[in-house]
Amino acid sequence: MADSAAPRPTVLVTGAGGRTGQIVYNKLKERSEQFVARGLVRTEESKQKIGGADDVYIADIRDADHLVPAVQGADALIILTSAVPKMKPDFDPSKGGRPEFYYEDGMYPEQVDWLGQKNQIDAAKAAGVKHIVLVGSMGGTNPNHPLNRLGNGNILVWKRKAEQYLADSGVPYTIIRPGGLQDKDGGVRELIVGKDDELLQTDTKTIPRADVAEVCVQALQYEEAKFKAFDLASKPEGEGTPTKDFRALLSQVTARF
């Protein structure tokens, strides 16, 4: 653990208005004896939603210059930005079939998950950030994954490209690729790490957002997390032992990508 006399690291969470980003931002705020939290959101509305504090910056990640003030003086960056597909409004579930999805103009995965994340990595590197935690997604090894078809966005392809860019950046990194995200309580399940989407072939391929958020925060604290990439899922509640030793969990990871 960090020496209590050492200055607290300043940690910027981007996508702090999102469902997982909000949890990470709040966890950092709750641990104010350990971290100085900053958030980055896209709109004033999102800023107000997470409390509207002065440590929340509003910026468009697609514009590299916008990011400069937020990353200045930051020690670590947690990237939780993501393109979000929207359901076409004319879907009628009573008629059967599947809903169709689309991305808003300018908000496709190529612009948000690739260029927006590349901008964040570049800005962080230029500002001297010492550790970048990037939350991606499982499924990236399969170009034909169904998520890629949503809105013809190829979201996992672009996420993977950003992950590779980070791994090649020279900045110490941790790439976390969670399974299906659930809005359930954290801290009550045994977490499992894997690689190369192997967990997708098993029954344990989902994880609560709160547990992903906890792993993001824990990754900042251990050398064992750096220069590593891993898939992350959880056992069902009541199976196994809830994970408490995150150093041990992160030490199981050997893959760099």
Short mmCIF file of C-alpha atoms in Angstrom, two decimals:
data_model
loop_
_atom_site.label_atom_id
_atom_site.label_comp_id
_atom_site.label_asym_id
_atom_site.label_seq_id
_atom_site.Cartn_x
_atom_site.Cartn_y
_atom_site.Cartn_z
CA MET A 1 0.00 0.00 0.00
CA ALA A 2 1.05 3.59 -0.48
CA ASP A 3 3.04 5.20 2.32
CA SER A 4 0.68 7.53 4.18
CA ALA A 5 3.27 10.31 3.97
CA ALA A 6 3.36 10.12 0.18
CA PRO A 7 1.22 12.68 -1.65
CA ARG A 8 -2.15 11.36 -2.75
CA PRO A 9 -2.25 10.60 -6.48
CA THR A 10 -4.64 12.64 -8.59
CA VAL A 11 -6.82 10.31 -10.65
CA LEU A 12 -8.90 11.44 -13.63
CA VAL A 13 -11.93 9.28 -14.53
CA THR A 14 -13.31 9.90 -18.01
CA GLY A 15 -16.83 8.82 -18.85
CA ALA A 16 -17.60 9.74 -15.23
CA GLY A 17 -21.25 10.34 -16.10
CA GLY A 18 -21.68 6.78 -17.37
CA ARG A 19 -23.03 3.94 -15.28
CA THR A 20 -19.66 2.38 -14.45
CA GLY A 21 -17.70 5.66 -14.55
CA GLN A 22 -19.97 7.17 -11.94
CA ILE A 23 -19.23 4.29 -9.55
CA VAL A 24 -15.47 4.68 -10.06
CA TYR A 25 -15.64 8.44 -9.49
CA ASN A 26 -17.65 7.93 -6.29
CA LYS A 27 -15.26 5.26 -5.00
CA LEU A 28 -12.31 7.61 -5.48
CA LYS A 29 -14.20 10.42 -3.72
CA GLU A 30 -15.03 8.11 -0.81
CA ARG A 31 -11.32 7.25 -0.46
CA SER A 32 -10.21 10.84 -0.26
CA GLU A 33 -7.44 9.88 2.18
CA GLN A 34 -5.91 7.85 -0.67
CA PHE A 35 -6.85 9.69 -3.88
CA VAL A 36 -7.63 13.10 -5.29
CA ALA A 37 -10.52 12.42 -7.68
CA ARG A 38 -11.30 14.21 -10.93
CA GLY A 39 -14.07 13.42 -13.34
CA LEU A 40 -14.57 14.20 -17.02
CA VAL A 41 -18.00 14.28 -18.64
CA ARG A 42 -19.41 15.42 -21.96
CA THR A 43 -22.18 17.76 -20.83
CA GLU A 44 -23.18 20.12 -18.04
CA GLU A 45 -26.17 17.85 -17.47
CA SER A 46 -23.84 14.90 -16.76
CA LYS A 47 -21.73 17.07 -14.47
CA GLN A 48 -24.77 17.98 -12.38
CA LYS A 49 -25.88 14.34 -12.32
CA ILE A 50 -22.68 13.34 -10.49
CA GLY A 51 -22.76 16.20 -8.04
CA GLY A 52 -21.48 19.16 -10.07
CA ALA A 53 -18.24 19.52 -8.09
CA ASP A 54 -15.36 21.71 -9.27
CA ASP A 55 -13.26 18.59 -9.87
CA VAL A 56 -15.54 17.57 -12.76
CA TYR A 57 -14.39 18.81 -16.16
CA ILE A 58 -16.58 19.08 -19.24
CA ALA A 59 -14.82 18.12 -22.46
CA ASP A 60 -15.36 16.47 -25.82
CA ILE A 61 -12.91 13.59 -26.03
CA ARG A 62 -13.05 13.77 -29.83
CA ASP A 63 -11.21 17.12 -29.60
CA ALA A 64 -7.70 16.53 -28.26
CA ASP A 65 -7.25 20.14 -27.11
CA HIS A 66 -10.32 19.89 -24.87
CA LEU A 67 -8.60 17.25 -22.78
CA VAL A 68 -5.52 19.23 -21.80
CA PRO A 69 -6.86 21.02 -18.67
CA ALA A 70 -8.36 17.83 -17.25
CA VAL A 71 -5.15 15.76 -17.51
CA GLN A 72 -2.75 18.47 -16.35
CA GLY A 73 -1.23 17.33 -13.06
CA ALA A 74 -2.99 13.96 -13.09
CA ASP A 75 -0.99 10.94 -11.95
CA ALA A 76 -3.36 8.32 -13.30
CA LEU A 77 -6.16 8.10 -15.84
CA ILE A 78 -9.08 5.66 -15.84
CA ILE A 79 -10.77 5.57 -19.26
CA LEU A 80 -14.45 4.63 -19.14
CA THR A 81 -15.74 6.44 -22.20
CA SER A 82 -17.70 4.42 -24.73
CA ALA A 83 -19.99 4.89 -27.69
CA VAL A 84 -23.56 3.97 -26.78
CA PRO A 85 -25.90 2.46 -29.37
CA LYS A 86 -29.47 3.73 -29.26
CA MET A 87 -32.55 1.71 -30.11
CA LYS A 88 -34.51 2.88 -33.15
CA PRO A 89 -37.79 4.32 -31.85
CA ASP A 90 -40.11 2.41 -34.18
CA PHE A 91 -39.47 -1.01 -32.61
CA ASP A 92 -42.68 -2.75 -31.55
CA PRO A 93 -41.97 -5.79 -29.32
CA SER A 94 -45.50 -7.12 -29.91
CA LYS A 95 -44.60 -7.78 -33.54
CA GLY A 96 -41.63 -9.96 -32.66
CA GLY A 97 -38.27 -9.65 -34.35
CA ARG A 98 -35.27 -7.79 -32.99
CA PRO A 99 -34.86 -4.10 -32.26
CA GLU A 100 -32.55 -2.14 -34.54
CA PHE A 101 -29.82 0.08 -33.17
CA TYR A 102 -28.03 3.17 -34.41
CA TYR A 103 -25.35 5.60 -33.26
CA GLU A 104 -25.87 9.34 -33.32
CA ASP A 105 -23.90 11.28 -35.92
CA GLY A 106 -20.34 11.84 -34.82
CA MET A 107 -20.77 9.39 -31.94
CA TYR A 108 -19.84 6.18 -33.73
CA PRO A 109 -17.36 3.81 -32.08
CA GLU A 110 -14.66 4.87 -34.54
CA GLN A 111 -14.93 8.45 -33.24
CA VAL A 112 -15.52 7.69 -29.55
CA ASP A 113 -13.84 4.36 -28.80
CA TRP A 114 -10.91 4.74 -31.18
CA LEU A 115 -10.17 8.43 -31.80
CA GLY A 116 -11.58 9.60 -28.47
CA GLN A 117 -9.52 7.08 -26.53
CA LYS A 118 -6.42 7.72 -28.64
CA ASN A 119 -6.78 11.43 -27.81
CA GLN A 120 -6.99 10.61 -24.12
CA ILE A 121 -3.90 8.38 -24.25
CA ASP A 122 -1.93 11.02 -26.17
CA ALA A 123 -2.98 13.81 -23.79
CA ALA A 124 -2.15 11.71 -20.74
CA LYS A 125 1.25 10.75 -22.12
CA ALA A 126 2.06 14.39 -22.92
CA ALA A 127 1.01 15.43 -19.39
CA GLY A 128 3.25 12.84 -17.76
CA VAL A 129 0.48 10.56 -16.47
CA LYS A 130 2.14 7.51 -14.93
CA HIS A 131 -0.59 4.86 -15.23
CA ILE A 132 -3.59 4.42 -17.55
CA VAL A 133 -6.40 2.00 -16.75
CA LEU A 134 -8.59 1.32 -19.78
CA VAL A 135 -11.91 -0.51 -19.52
CA GLY A 136 -12.71 -2.30 -22.77
CA SER A 137 -14.89 -5.34 -23.29
CA MET A 138 -14.67 -9.06 -23.74
CA GLY A 139 -15.43 -10.32 -27.23
CA GLY A 140 -12.70 -8.40 -29.05
CA THR A 141 -10.98 -11.52 -30.40
CA ASN A 142 -14.04 -12.29 -32.56
CA PRO A 143 -14.54 -9.86 -35.48
CA ASN A 144 -17.99 -11.41 -36.04
CA HIS A 145 -19.17 -10.77 -32.49
CA PRO A 146 -22.86 -9.69 -32.47
CA LEU A 147 -21.99 -6.42 -30.70
CA ASN A 148 -20.07 -5.34 -33.80
CA ARG A 149 -23.28 -5.49 -35.83
CA LEU A 150 -25.17 -3.03 -33.63
CA GLY A 151 -25.65 0.06 -35.76
CA ASN A 152 -22.87 -1.26 -38.04
CA GLY A 153 -20.52 0.29 -35.49
CA ASN A 154 -17.89 -2.45 -35.15
CA ILE A 155 -17.56 -1.30 -31.55
CA LEU A 156 -15.31 -4.12 -30.35
CA VAL A 157 -12.98 -3.68 -33.33
CA TRP A 158 -12.43 -0.01 -32.48
CA LYS A 159 -12.12 -0.71 -28.75
CA ARG A 160 -9.45 -3.30 -29.52
CA LYS A 161 -7.57 -0.81 -31.69
CA ALA A 162 -7.49 1.66 -28.78
CA GLU A 163 -6.32 -1.08 -26.42
CA GLN A 164 -3.46 -1.92 -28.78
CA TYR A 165 -2.55 1.76 -29.06
CA LEU A 166 -2.35 1.99 -25.28
CA ALA A 167 -0.26 -1.18 -25.01
CA ASP A 168 2.18 0.32 -27.55
CA SER A 169 2.25 3.78 -25.92
CA GLY A 170 5.03 3.18 -23.42
CA VAL A 171 2.84 4.42 -20.55
CA PRO A 172 2.27 1.81 -17.81
CA TYR A 173 -1.20 0.43 -18.45
CA THR A 174 -3.88 -1.94 -17.20
CA ILE A 175 -6.46 -3.10 -19.75
CA ILE A 176 -9.61 -4.55 -18.18
CA ARG A 177 -12.06 -6.37 -20.46
CA PRO A 178 -15.19 -7.15 -18.48
CA GLY A 179 -17.93 -9.54 -19.51
CA GLY A 180 -21.59 -8.58 -19.58
CA LEU A 181 -22.14 -5.72 -17.13
CA GLN A 182 -24.80 -6.08 -14.46
CA ASP A 183 -26.35 -3.46 -12.18
CA LYS A 184 -25.92 -5.53 -9.03
CA ASP A 185 -24.14 -5.11 -5.69
CA GLY A 186 -20.36 -5.32 -5.71
CA GLY A 187 -18.06 -7.00 -3.22
CA VAL A 188 -20.13 -10.16 -2.79
CA ARG A 189 -18.78 -12.35 -5.61
CA GLU A 190 -15.60 -14.19 -6.42
CA LEU A 191 -13.93 -12.50 -9.37
CA ILE A 192 -12.24 -14.42 -12.16
CA VAL A 193 -9.58 -13.22 -14.58
CA GLY A 194 -8.98 -14.73 -18.00
CA LYS A 195 -7.55 -14.00 -21.42
CA ASP A 196 -8.43 -14.16 -25.10
CA ASP A 197 -12.18 -14.39 -24.44
CA GLU A 198 -11.83 -17.90 -23.00
CA LEU A 199 -14.37 -16.99 -20.29
CA LEU A 200 -17.01 -16.45 -22.98
CA GLN A 201 -17.02 -20.23 -23.50
CA THR A 202 -17.95 -20.76 -19.82
CA ASP A 203 -20.97 -20.02 -17.63
CA THR A 204 -19.13 -17.19 -15.84
CA LYS A 205 -19.14 -14.34 -18.31
CA THR A 206 -20.92 -11.50 -16.50
CA ILE A 207 -19.88 -9.13 -13.71
CA PRO A 208 -21.46 -6.35 -11.66
CA ARG A 209 -20.38 -2.84 -12.68
CA ALA A 210 -19.48 -2.16 -9.05
CA ASP A 211 -16.91 -4.97 -9.14
CA VAL A 212 -15.39 -3.65 -12.36
CA ALA A 213 -15.17 -0.24 -10.70
CA GLU A 214 -13.44 -1.72 -7.65
CA VAL A 215 -10.86 -3.48 -9.84
CA CYS A 216 -10.17 -0.16 -11.61
CA VAL A 217 -9.40 1.51 -8.29
CA GLN A 218 -7.42 -1.44 -6.94
CA ALA A 219 -5.32 -1.58 -10.14
CA LEU A 220 -3.96 1.88 -9.28
CA GLN A 221 -2.47 0.54 -6.07
CA TYR A 222 -0.41 -2.44 -7.17
CA GLU A 223 2.63 -2.83 -9.40
CA GLU A 224 1.17 -6.26 -10.26
CA ALA A 225 -1.48 -4.49 -12.36
CA LYS A 226 0.91 -2.66 -14.69
CA PHE A 227 1.60 -3.71 -18.29
CA LYS A 228 -1.21 -6.25 -18.11
CA ALA A 229 -4.46 -6.98 -19.94
CA PHE A 230 -7.14 -9.35 -18.78
CA ASP A 231 -10.74 -10.44 -19.10
CA LEU A 232 -12.84 -10.06 -15.95
CA ALA A 233 -15.97 -11.89 -14.81
CA SER A 234 -17.53 -13.13 -11.59
CA LYS A 235 -18.98 -16.31 -10.17
CA PRO A 236 -22.65 -16.16 -9.18
CA GLU A 237 -23.30 -14.74 -5.72
CA GLY A 238 -23.02 -17.53 -3.15
CA GLU A 239 -20.50 -19.56 -5.19
CA GLY A 240 -16.86 -19.40 -4.19
CA THR A 241 -15.40 -16.75 -1.87
CA PRO A 242 -15.91 -13.01 -2.45
CA THR A 243 -12.65 -11.49 -3.69
CA LYS A 244 -10.89 -9.35 -1.11
CA ASP A 245 -7.20 -9.79 -2.03
CA PHE A 246 -6.82 -7.80 -5.23
CA ARG A 247 -3.04 -8.11 -5.33
CA ALA A 248 -3.47 -11.90 -5.54
CA LEU A 249 -6.12 -11.50 -8.25
CA LEU A 250 -3.94 -9.18 -10.33
CA SER A 251 -0.89 -11.43 -9.80
CA GLN A 252 -2.72 -14.22 -11.65
CA VAL A 253 -2.61 -12.13 -14.82
CA THR A 254 0.38 -12.76 -17.05
CA ALA A 255 -0.79 -11.50 -20.46
CA ARG A 256 0.45 -8.12 -21.67
CA PHE A 257 -2.35 -7.96 -24.26
#
